[in-house]
Amino acid sequence: MFATMLAAIIFALLTAVSPAVAQTGLDRRELNVPATLVAESQQVQPGQSVTLAFVMNPKPTWHGYWENPGDAGIGMSFDWKLPDGVTAGDAQYPVPDTLLISGIMNYIYKGDYAVLVNLAVSDQVKPGPLPISVKSEWLACTDEVCVPEQDELFINLQVVDKDVGVSPNNAFNAYREALPRPLGSTATFMVKDDLFRLSIPLPADVDVEAPYFFIKEDGIVDYGAPQKVNRDGDSLIIETAARGDALQNISGVLKIASNMGFSLDASGGEVEMSGVPLSGGADSGNFTGGGDQSKASLLFIALGGAIVGGLLLNLMPCVFPILSLKAISLAKAGGDETVVRRDALAYTAGVVVVATALGALLLGLRASGAAVGWAFQLQDPRIIFLLLALVTAIGFNLAGLFELPNVNFGNRLAQKDGPAGSFWTGALAAFVATPCTGPFMAAALGATIILPPIAALIIFAGLGVGLALPFLLIAFVPAIRSRLPKPGAWLDSFRKAMAIPMFLTAIGLIWLLGRQIGTDALGLSLIFLLLVTLILWWFGGGQMKGLSRGTWATSALIAAIFGGVLFLPNAEAMNEQKVASASSTTLPSEAFSETRLSELRASNRPVFAYFTADWCITCKANEAAAVQRQETADAFANANVAVLMGDWTRPDPEISKFLEKHGRAGVPLYLYYAPGEEPVILPQILTISTLTDLVT
């Protein structure tokens, strides 16, 4: 590839091909949306500007993306190499089109289009050759697949004296006609009660055929929601679903007809939905009425997946230890119908409330611009340390070494009898369950990316219902409830036995904390954890002697936990630990990046890309059973498979966005790219044969 690029560069320098048309370093037949760099004029005078056009020619069925691609896709990027005295302006895009696929809105171009960039030439630039080169990347897609593409384009202009005439390229007249025209007045927008309203000053005599507003800023509107458009005198008012209200000013393009629109800026203010609805708009209509059948279908499918996925979570090792607390509660009830049903409903409420609250926090963080996904809280070692202290305390309490109902908040609540204890047991189970994703969950949680906030919260609530479903069945199905054992002396032994899974959970959290902060910092954290345990033990001993040590114990606990959090390492130290951890694996890998993925695919190497996190039990199980196995490593080495590993243990916006592009809100995700073919998404449960069969 490098030789081809070098030959193209030399050819451009030595031949007399018109310098107003760019040369490319790649075989353009390889690209699905090839680009050609064209100048409006071959010659430019000092102190003037010249416009370049990236003329994009998508192959049939392929399309490119606007600067804001919508729910999915990538806009163009430009890496310029310019002579001294030359500067490049912002890219100017033509009016885009919409493409709605399964509720996912894309802002695209089908057919040929041109992206314009103005180059300003300083009046200090001397007459002579003016070589320009730019490396650009974009995404080419059909309705089913997407391929990241890039090219390095160059063009050789000529700086001439100011008295020399310049001949323009008339094709740029059409390129400019496709650009949105600037709207002279500022628009006003409002975000309130999950609604986005935009009032655009537009004279009543301007014909509007198919109005649609393309917003440049992400996280403000729900792209996939229909847009209701009213005409009120000299104003056009657009209403759609909102995603957030983090910005005071926005910008975008109002499309009023095919290839015709206005670019505008808008400031925050009050906007009423007045005037007369426009019936001619392709996307007009009342979205609040729930008429979007595709989204309704997506919601029901995702809700079913969430309930089934939550049910299967009960079999995952991350949830099982917490279930021991509920098992003790059921054993105490001994099959009493009233008590069991009351506790089951309280437990369900705790699970649903926490699952929904975590979902709401997740959506809120996304709306504020943060790239986070499910189990985002366990990307923070401070949360892990607090959870570790809580689980350790519960474990020692179950073991009977001390009784501290007035000191440990979570322990007291989870162990408390009655509906309050069941509620907090459910809350703890939902919180601890987040590192796990099982079958059906990935697609369901991925749907929350594109669904409106209320629908997304219903999905999270459905996940909680699925998690609580076994206990609801026990409570409300007499045939199952009658099999519960009666309370007795055996309960004390049973309670102590249930401490074992709790300690296993603590060990897992210690391992996870060590993966993030390294062994040295982990040792310091364990010292603080030991202090927490000794304080609890000391307090419990005093309680058995009838001594009141509550104030001192509480103060000491706060100090020990605060110290443990305070002495955790910073992000830079954790990144160093991440690199060190990846150096000794059975299946060698490189750190994932979309740029590296594009390079490997361009070189026709098969690529296995997998996305994991240390707190993801399913991920670790797959790595132990299939990925990090010698059979897999040997098969991949024989087939020259490149392996990219996306570690999502810590927040990584690039990985978050890549997961979102594949409809996932969390890990694991396994992709295999055969040379020249589209990627294959592998199942979430892997075996060695699943991987080795890819290359045999």
XYZ file of C-alpha atoms in Angstrom:
696
model
C 0.000 0.000 0.000
C 2.829 2.385 0.874
C 4.518 1.654 -2.468
C 1.291 2.452 -4.292
C 0.917 5.719 -2.442
C 4.540 6.669 -3.094
C 4.186 5.910 -6.794
C 1.063 8.031 -6.988
C 2.815 10.956 -5.315
C 5.805 10.749 -7.655
C 3.492 10.459 -10.643
C 1.629 13.585 -9.563
C 4.828 15.579 -9.231
C 6.344 14.555 -12.545
C 3.401 14.506 -14.927
C 1.412 17.330 -16.413
C -2.020 16.162 -15.345
C -4.266 19.129 -14.586
C -3.317 20.311 -11.099
C -6.903 21.371 -10.398
C -7.904 17.724 -9.929
C -6.439 15.844 -7.011
C -4.596 12.558 -7.108
C -5.272 9.839 -4.608
C -2.887 7.406 -2.953
C -5.322 4.507 -3.099
C -6.975 2.483 -5.799
C -10.332 4.239 -5.727
C -12.025 1.081 -6.957
C -11.433 -0.352 -3.469
C -13.556 2.331 -1.839
C -17.324 2.211 -1.636
C -17.574 5.981 -1.308
C -14.482 7.253 -3.146
C -13.445 10.880 -2.818
C -11.846 13.220 -5.322
C -10.264 16.515 -4.293
C -11.034 19.336 -6.720
C -10.107 23.034 -6.614
C -12.413 25.818 -7.759
C -9.476 27.316 -9.609
C -6.012 26.091 -10.428
C -4.551 29.487 -9.661
C -4.876 31.599 -6.548
C -3.657 35.097 -5.784
C -1.862 36.088 -2.535
C -4.308 37.407 0.047
C -7.236 35.549 -1.573
C -8.915 32.246 -0.853
C -9.663 29.224 -2.947
C -12.358 26.621 -2.345
C -11.632 22.910 -2.481
C -14.307 20.258 -2.902
C -14.225 16.687 -1.676
C -16.409 15.198 -4.383
C -17.889 11.968 -3.029
C -19.235 9.366 -5.441
C -20.999 6.557 -3.503
C -21.389 3.276 -5.302
C -24.976 2.074 -5.802
C -26.681 1.222 -2.468
C -23.897 2.971 -0.484
C -24.100 6.276 1.362
C -21.958 8.718 3.341
C -22.710 10.755 6.459
C -23.369 14.365 7.435
C -21.130 16.028 10.027
C -23.551 14.825 12.731
C -24.299 11.265 11.584
C -27.363 10.811 13.826
C -27.848 7.700 15.970
C -25.070 5.839 14.136
C -22.254 6.495 11.681
C -19.221 8.786 11.577
C -18.737 12.168 9.962
C -15.679 13.052 7.873
C -12.340 14.015 9.415
C -9.520 16.018 7.815
C -5.808 16.025 8.591
C -4.268 18.783 6.481
C -0.673 19.288 5.386
C -0.525 22.876 4.209
C 2.343 25.179 3.143
C 3.222 28.137 5.360
C 0.741 30.971 4.932
C -2.185 28.700 4.052
C -4.999 27.864 6.468
C -8.050 25.636 6.040
C -11.532 26.653 7.172
C -14.373 24.492 8.462
C -15.951 21.936 6.175
C -19.255 22.951 4.572
C -21.726 20.119 4.030
C -24.716 20.030 1.668
C -28.231 19.557 3.026
C -28.458 15.899 4.154
C -31.245 13.330 3.956
C -32.701 11.068 6.637
C -32.494 7.283 6.697
C -34.495 5.511 9.422
C -33.616 1.823 9.912
C -35.348 -0.096 12.718
C -35.787 3.085 14.714
C -32.156 4.171 14.214
C -31.939 7.560 12.485
C -29.051 8.250 10.109
C -28.227 11.633 8.532
C -26.784 10.698 5.169
C -26.084 11.392 1.507
C -27.123 8.989 -1.227
C -25.805 9.810 -4.664
C -22.932 12.157 -5.465
C -22.278 15.052 -3.147
C -19.476 17.516 -2.387
C -18.026 18.804 0.883
C -16.397 22.225 0.518
C -13.455 23.727 2.409
C -12.054 27.233 1.947
C -8.276 27.695 1.939
C -7.042 31.181 2.848
C -3.734 32.171 1.254
C -1.738 34.857 3.030
C -0.619 37.862 1.028
C 2.929 36.965 2.088
C 2.907 33.772 -0.005
C 5.171 34.132 -3.049
C 4.083 33.111 -6.578
C 4.877 29.512 -7.419
C 3.620 25.955 -6.767
C 1.319 25.439 -3.797
C 1.161 21.693 -2.909
C -1.810 20.719 -0.718
C -2.395 17.295 0.844
C -5.003 16.008 3.263
C -5.713 12.670 4.911
C -9.435 12.161 5.303
C -11.508 9.434 6.932
C -15.221 8.705 6.604
C -17.734 5.918 6.977
C -19.326 4.192 3.987
C -22.529 2.243 4.616
C -25.335 0.390 2.970
C -28.607 -0.238 4.811
C -27.022 -3.393 6.277
C -23.273 -2.874 6.724
C -20.716 -0.126 7.297
C -17.060 0.129 6.320
C -14.676 2.805 7.628
C -12.723 4.272 4.717
C -9.881 6.723 4.335
C -7.758 8.248 1.622
C -4.840 10.628 1.307
C -5.559 13.237 -1.338
C -3.302 15.887 -2.753
C -3.505 18.705 -5.230
C -0.972 21.153 -6.627
C -2.194 24.726 -7.033
C -0.325 27.690 -8.427
C 0.113 31.047 -6.705
C 0.060 33.816 -9.306
C 0.574 37.559 -9.244
C -2.415 39.702 -8.322
C -2.732 41.004 -11.863
C -3.136 37.511 -13.340
C -6.684 36.411 -14.045
C -8.170 33.351 -12.298
C -10.593 31.005 -14.091
C -13.224 29.411 -11.819
C -14.573 25.885 -12.154
C -18.278 26.227 -12.915
C -19.038 22.905 -11.247
C -18.717 24.710 -7.923
C -21.924 26.608 -8.669
C -23.842 23.356 -8.246
C -21.799 22.390 -5.187
C -22.692 25.687 -3.504
C -26.358 25.432 -4.440
C -26.540 22.206 -2.447
C -25.245 23.954 0.697
C -27.755 25.301 3.211
C -28.145 29.066 3.017
C -27.479 31.049 6.219
C -30.635 32.133 8.015
C -30.367 35.828 8.836
C -32.157 35.659 12.203
C -31.471 33.645 15.321
C -33.918 30.878 16.203
C -35.130 30.000 19.707
C -35.271 26.565 21.271
C -36.607 25.082 24.480
C -36.211 21.710 26.191
C -38.923 20.916 28.713
C -40.710 17.783 29.901
C -38.790 15.554 27.463
C -39.866 17.793 24.573
C -37.640 19.818 22.265
C -39.207 22.833 20.558
C -37.572 25.098 18.018
C -39.032 28.333 16.692
C -37.449 29.412 13.407
C -38.109 32.866 11.931
C -39.075 32.129 8.326
C -41.206 34.437 6.137
C -44.674 33.077 5.468
C -44.176 33.314 1.712
C -41.282 30.829 1.730
C -42.562 27.490 0.458
C -41.909 24.571 2.789
C -42.407 21.117 1.293
C -40.689 18.567 3.527
C -39.450 20.314 6.689
C -36.912 18.584 8.897
C -34.422 19.977 11.379
C -30.915 18.444 11.467
C -29.202 19.404 14.721
C -25.397 19.528 14.820
C -24.991 18.993 18.562
C -25.361 15.490 19.962
C -27.393 14.592 23.049
C -30.158 17.215 22.689
C -32.877 15.570 20.593
C -34.006 12.010 19.990
C -32.969 11.580 16.378
C -35.356 8.740 15.675
C -38.467 10.530 16.977
C -40.811 12.093 14.412
C -40.771 15.868 14.084
C -44.055 17.716 14.326
C -43.985 20.984 12.333
C -46.371 23.919 12.671
C -46.513 27.110 10.651
C -47.378 30.245 12.628
C -47.146 33.337 10.422
C -43.487 34.144 9.893
C -42.336 31.346 12.168
C -41.861 27.652 11.726
C -42.140 25.659 14.950
C -40.711 22.170 15.270
C -41.417 19.797 18.154
C -39.783 16.449 18.813
C -38.549 14.289 21.688
C -35.604 15.541 23.710
C -32.606 13.689 25.048
C -31.072 16.430 27.163
C -30.865 20.139 27.839
C -27.178 20.631 28.563
C -26.578 23.420 26.014
C -27.590 27.086 25.910
C -26.981 27.441 22.169
C -27.359 25.011 19.310
C -26.995 25.048 15.539
C -28.215 22.988 12.642
C -29.868 22.878 9.248
C -33.562 23.327 8.449
C -34.399 21.338 5.343
C -37.436 22.714 3.486
C -37.215 20.721 0.246
C -34.952 18.303 -1.571
C -31.384 19.707 -1.537
C -32.662 23.006 -0.103
C -32.287 24.297 3.432
C -31.081 26.972 5.833
C -28.257 26.852 8.341
C -29.189 28.452 11.628
C -28.125 29.148 15.189
C -30.576 29.005 18.084
C -30.528 30.286 21.650
C -32.460 28.995 24.645
C -35.845 30.572 25.407
C -39.576 29.912 25.669
C -41.297 28.301 22.673
C -45.016 27.506 22.407
C -46.396 24.984 19.927
C -48.722 27.394 18.136
C -49.927 27.750 14.545
C -51.196 25.218 12.030
C -49.663 21.766 11.521
C -47.988 21.210 8.188
C -49.280 18.076 6.543
C -46.726 18.019 3.738
C -43.739 17.255 5.937
C -42.423 13.763 5.498
C -41.853 13.471 9.209
C -44.718 15.568 10.500
C -47.194 14.095 12.919
C -47.771 13.834 16.605
C -44.972 11.672 17.979
C -46.391 11.897 21.463
C -49.264 9.759 20.334
C -47.091 6.694 20.057
C -47.668 6.209 16.361
C -44.118 5.003 15.663
C -44.831 1.355 15.136
C -41.206 0.378 14.667
C -40.225 1.832 18.027
C -43.185 0.239 19.756
C -42.184 -3.131 18.334
C -38.591 -2.529 19.376
C -39.742 -1.653 22.894
C -41.758 -4.845 23.317
C -38.993 -7.032 21.916
C -36.381 -5.361 24.102
C -38.611 -5.594 27.180
C -39.048 -9.320 26.628
C -35.293 -9.712 26.252
C -34.700 -7.705 29.430
C -37.082 -9.847 31.498
C -35.606 -13.116 30.224
C -32.080 -11.741 30.601
C -32.802 -10.626 34.169
C -34.208 -14.074 34.969
C -31.059 -15.758 33.698
C -28.925 -13.369 35.754
C -29.929 -15.377 38.807
C -27.684 -18.140 37.521
C -24.666 -15.863 37.195
C -21.946 -15.989 39.849
C -22.122 -12.238 40.407
C -25.702 -12.421 41.675
C -25.767 -15.777 43.405
C -24.027 -14.651 46.635
C -26.578 -11.927 47.247
C -29.366 -14.408 46.674
C -28.162 -16.227 49.770
C -29.562 -13.353 51.821
C -32.955 -13.853 50.237
C -32.687 -17.594 50.741
C -32.233 -17.004 54.479
C -35.292 -14.762 54.495
C -37.388 -17.434 52.775
C -36.125 -20.073 55.172
C -37.174 -17.906 58.123
C -40.631 -17.516 56.624
C -40.965 -21.296 56.368
C -43.579 -21.168 53.626
C -45.959 -18.763 55.364
C -47.995 -17.387 52.491
C -48.490 -13.885 53.820
C -44.864 -13.387 54.835
C -43.395 -14.886 51.666
C -45.625 -12.852 49.345
C -44.976 -9.651 51.271
C -41.217 -10.178 51.192
C -41.222 -11.185 47.523
C -43.037 -8.008 46.536
C -40.685 -5.904 48.670
C -37.674 -7.672 47.170
C -39.035 -7.040 43.665
C -39.564 -3.384 44.484
C -35.948 -3.066 45.645
C -34.605 -4.717 42.503
C -36.779 -2.666 40.143
C -36.084 0.647 41.894
C -32.305 0.210 41.809
C -32.240 -1.158 38.249
C -34.361 1.765 37.074
C -32.322 4.285 39.071
C -29.072 2.972 37.595
C -30.654 3.170 34.149
C -31.779 6.747 34.775
C -28.287 7.701 35.930
C -26.822 6.019 32.870
C -29.157 7.917 30.543
C -28.432 11.151 32.365
C -24.694 10.722 31.993
C -25.109 9.950 28.315
C -27.271 13.012 27.826
C -24.541 15.125 29.411
C -22.081 13.838 26.841
C -20.398 11.077 28.837
C -19.732 7.850 26.953
C -20.793 5.262 29.521
C -22.572 1.950 29.458
C -24.140 -0.648 31.724
C -22.061 -1.335 34.849
C -20.370 2.023 34.388
C -20.155 2.433 38.160
C -17.715 -0.487 38.428
C -15.292 1.358 36.172
C -14.576 3.487 39.226
C -12.278 1.837 41.826
C -13.825 3.991 44.557
C -17.188 2.270 44.004
C -15.459 -1.105 44.013
C -13.737 -0.346 47.322
C -17.009 0.737 48.956
C -18.769 -2.350 47.638
C -15.903 -4.518 48.857
C -16.200 -3.080 52.373
C -19.958 -3.696 52.361
C -19.742 -7.284 51.099
C -16.942 -8.117 53.542
C -18.988 -6.796 56.454
C -22.026 -8.820 55.390
C -19.883 -11.928 55.053
C -18.452 -11.665 58.578
C -21.905 -10.935 59.934
C -23.347 -14.061 58.294
C -20.439 -16.030 59.717
C -21.580 -14.997 63.196
C -18.394 -13.263 64.297
C -20.259 -10.117 65.263
C -23.667 -8.508 65.155
C -23.582 -4.859 64.172
C -27.087 -3.861 63.205
C -26.504 -0.196 63.995
C -23.204 0.383 62.234
C -23.144 -1.022 58.736
C -25.901 0.599 56.736
C -26.166 -1.944 53.969
C -25.687 -4.896 56.287
C -28.332 -3.668 58.706
C -30.824 -3.054 55.979
C -30.157 -6.259 54.093
C -30.347 -8.389 57.231
C -33.342 -6.680 58.720
C -36.430 -8.857 58.916
C -39.646 -7.917 57.192
C -40.359 -6.049 53.979
C -37.664 -3.397 54.610
C -34.964 -6.067 54.755
C -36.330 -7.717 51.604
C -36.408 -4.387 49.799
C -32.751 -3.634 50.576
C -31.715 -7.187 49.756
C -33.276 -6.680 46.336
C -31.564 -3.326 45.974
C -28.193 -4.862 46.791
C -28.781 -7.768 44.383
C -29.557 -5.368 41.521
C -26.492 -3.257 42.239
C -24.156 -6.241 42.439
C -25.703 -7.820 39.322
C -24.558 -5.035 37.002
C -21.179 -6.584 36.081
C -23.007 -9.513 34.504
C -24.588 -9.645 31.118
C -26.098 -12.852 29.905
C -28.084 -14.084 26.938
C -30.821 -11.696 25.756
C -29.482 -8.836 27.861
C -27.064 -7.302 25.359
C -29.641 -6.594 22.692
C -32.164 -5.354 25.261
C -29.727 -2.932 26.864
C -28.472 -1.903 23.451
C -32.016 -0.835 22.547
C -31.925 1.704 25.378
C -29.442 3.692 23.294
C -32.021 4.530 20.650
C -35.302 4.395 22.530
C -36.833 7.500 24.154
C -35.877 7.936 27.833
C -39.207 6.691 29.219
C -39.094 3.575 27.038
C -35.462 2.992 28.012
C -36.385 3.150 31.698
C -39.106 0.558 31.084
C -36.391 -1.746 29.709
C -34.277 -1.276 32.843
C -37.330 -1.911 35.029
C -38.048 -5.069 33.020
C -34.534 -6.263 33.771
C -35.323 -5.898 37.488
C -38.606 -7.782 37.136
C -36.766 -10.642 35.453
C -34.189 -10.741 38.230
C -36.923 -10.924 40.888
C -39.118 -13.348 38.963
C -38.008 -16.588 40.756
C -39.026 -15.188 44.143
C -42.345 -13.968 42.766
C -42.997 -17.496 41.510
C -42.146 -18.954 44.922
C -44.476 -16.500 46.621
C -47.444 -16.800 44.324
C -47.295 -20.446 43.165
C -48.465 -22.662 46.077
C -46.922 -25.830 44.607
C -43.472 -24.261 44.792
C -43.998 -22.514 48.125
C -45.117 -25.724 49.833
C -41.650 -27.162 49.280
C -39.983 -24.511 51.461
C -38.533 -25.970 54.713
C -39.946 -24.978 58.071
C -37.863 -22.691 60.342
C -35.672 -24.436 62.919
C -32.271 -24.738 64.522
C -30.737 -25.588 61.184
C -31.139 -21.930 60.202
C -28.054 -20.854 62.160
C -25.848 -23.330 60.299
C -27.482 -22.371 57.015
C -26.800 -18.697 57.677
C -23.096 -19.364 58.361
C -22.829 -21.456 55.211
C -24.238 -18.565 53.202
C -21.227 -16.475 54.260
C -19.097 -18.531 51.863
C -20.522 -17.111 48.607
C -20.329 -13.654 50.162
C -16.608 -14.096 50.832
C -16.174 -15.388 47.277
C -17.759 -12.158 46.081
C -15.296 -10.188 48.218
C -12.411 -12.140 46.689
C -13.737 -11.343 43.231
C -13.938 -7.647 44.065
C -10.383 -7.714 45.449
C -9.200 -9.250 42.188
C -11.096 -6.651 40.186
C -9.684 -3.823 42.284
C -6.180 -5.226 41.827
C -6.626 -5.373 38.052
C -7.438 -1.688 38.025
C -5.004 -0.251 40.547
C -2.126 -2.767 40.633
C -0.758 -4.910 43.406
C 1.032 -2.143 45.311
C -2.042 0.035 45.589
C -4.173 -3.042 46.276
C -1.990 -3.879 49.282
C -2.612 -0.412 50.698
C -6.353 -0.746 50.059
C -6.447 -4.093 51.874
C -4.851 -2.454 54.899
C -7.760 -0.031 55.051
C -10.169 -2.932 54.527
C -8.524 -4.742 57.445
C -9.040 -1.619 59.554
C -12.726 -1.647 58.646
C -13.020 -5.277 59.702
C -11.143 -4.757 63.001
C -13.326 -1.782 63.868
C -16.478 -3.829 63.249
C -15.081 -6.709 65.314
C -14.124 -4.361 68.166
C -17.583 -2.831 68.144
C -19.280 -6.234 68.105
C -17.153 -7.369 71.063
C -18.225 -4.322 73.019
C -21.847 -4.979 72.188
C -21.631 -8.514 73.605
C -20.193 -7.034 76.815
C -22.953 -4.442 76.969
C -20.595 -1.554 76.153
C -21.665 1.321 73.904
C -19.011 2.057 71.306
C -21.279 3.381 68.565
C -19.921 6.924 68.253
C -16.263 5.901 68.261
C -16.850 2.978 65.917
C -18.828 5.077 63.435
C -16.160 7.789 63.357
C -13.393 5.232 62.942
C -15.280 3.454 60.147
C -15.810 6.685 58.233
C -12.119 7.546 58.592
C -10.991 4.072 57.458
C -13.286 3.996 54.411
C -12.453 7.590 53.491
C -8.746 6.770 53.798
C -9.157 3.725 51.573
C -10.841 5.818 48.886
C -8.403 8.734 49.269
C -5.298 6.622 48.745
C -6.501 4.945 45.570
C -4.188 5.715 42.624
C -5.011 8.255 39.940
C -6.028 7.586 36.320
C -2.455 7.759 34.974
C -1.224 5.078 37.349
C -4.194 2.882 36.476
C -3.477 3.222 32.759
C 0.079 2.004 33.367
C -1.358 -0.958 35.216
C -3.653 -1.671 32.270
C -0.715 -1.853 29.859
C 1.246 -4.100 32.200
C -1.671 -6.520 32.582
C -2.021 -6.969 28.822
C 1.615 -7.997 28.303
C 1.347 -11.632 29.395
C -1.529 -13.417 27.715
C -1.865 -16.681 25.824
C -3.482 -14.929 22.875
C -1.410 -11.793 22.180
C -3.405 -8.723 21.280
C -3.119 -5.061 20.454
C -5.150 -2.323 22.047
C -8.283 -1.656 20.036
C -8.691 1.512 18.028
C -10.806 2.137 14.961
C -7.741 3.470 13.174
C -5.803 0.257 13.812
C -8.823 -1.808 12.768
C -9.002 0.101 9.478
C -5.280 -0.428 8.861
C -5.510 -4.167 9.447
C -8.559 -4.509 7.228
C -6.892 -2.464 4.503
C -3.964 -4.910 4.600
C -6.384 -7.847 4.079
C -5.538 -9.480 7.399
C -8.315 -11.304 9.229
C -9.121 -9.547 12.490
C -10.647 -10.806 15.724
C -11.790 -7.879 17.863
C -13.160 -8.488 21.307
C -14.379 -6.102 23.962
C -14.112 -6.993 27.615
C -13.842 -5.601 31.122
C -12.385 -6.999 34.297
C -15.709 -6.590 36.086
C -17.574 -8.553 33.393
C -17.948 -12.119 34.614
C -19.227 -13.360 31.261
C -16.197 -11.812 29.565
C -13.751 -13.468 31.952
C -15.508 -16.812 31.615
C -15.267 -16.638 27.820
C -11.613 -15.651 27.986
C -10.810 -18.542 30.284
C -12.853 -21.078 28.285
C -12.169 -20.004 24.707
C -10.197 -16.824 24.025
C -7.070 -17.226 26.139
C -6.547 -20.865 25.198
C -3.559 -22.340 23.436
C -5.755 -24.004 20.792
C -7.221 -20.651 19.855
C -3.841 -18.931 19.897
C -2.325 -21.609 17.626
C -5.214 -21.488 15.153
C -5.127 -17.715 14.968
C -1.341 -17.681 14.566
C -1.515 -20.173 11.688
C -4.158 -18.061 9.954
C -2.282 -14.787 10.663
C -5.285 -13.395 12.524
C -4.708 -10.005 14.113
C -6.298 -9.660 17.557
C -7.581 -6.369 18.912
C -8.718 -6.156 22.499
C -10.935 -3.307 23.713
C -10.566 -3.071 27.483
C -13.602 -1.292 28.919
C -12.641 -1.808 32.551
C -12.029 1.908 32.770
C -14.122 4.487 30.860
C -13.077 4.714 27.208
C -15.203 6.973 24.979
C -13.900 5.423 21.740
C -14.896 1.923 22.851
C -18.236 3.188 24.174
C -19.065 4.764 20.833
C -17.930 1.655 18.948
C -20.189 -0.513 21.109
C -23.083 1.848 20.479
C -22.529 1.591 16.741
C -23.075 -2.134 17.065
C -26.203 -1.647 19.178
C -24.537 -2.636 22.450
C -24.599 -0.826 25.770
C -22.065 -3.111 27.415
C -19.589 -5.920 27.039
C -18.839 -8.574 25.914
C -18.813 -8.051 22.154
C -16.918 -10.349 19.776
C -16.368 -9.493 16.110
C -14.568 -11.385 13.375
C -13.509 -9.619 10.178
C -12.608 -12.004 7.354
C -10.556 -10.330 4.588
C -12.820 -8.452 2.198
C -15.986 -9.489 4.004
C -18.345 -7.832 6.416
C -17.849 -8.413 10.156
C -19.550 -11.290 11.901
C -20.901 -10.754 15.425
C -20.112 -13.885 17.427
C -22.373 -15.281 20.173
C -21.909 -14.062 23.739
C -21.029 -17.511 25.008
C -17.884 -18.741 23.259
C -16.232 -22.102 22.916
C -12.849 -22.964 21.473
C -14.485 -24.403 18.375
C -16.510 -21.202 17.914
C -13.232 -19.369 17.406
C -11.090 -21.974 15.672
C -13.860 -22.758 13.169
C -13.564 -19.170 11.970
C -10.148 -19.848 10.462
C -10.371 -23.507 9.453
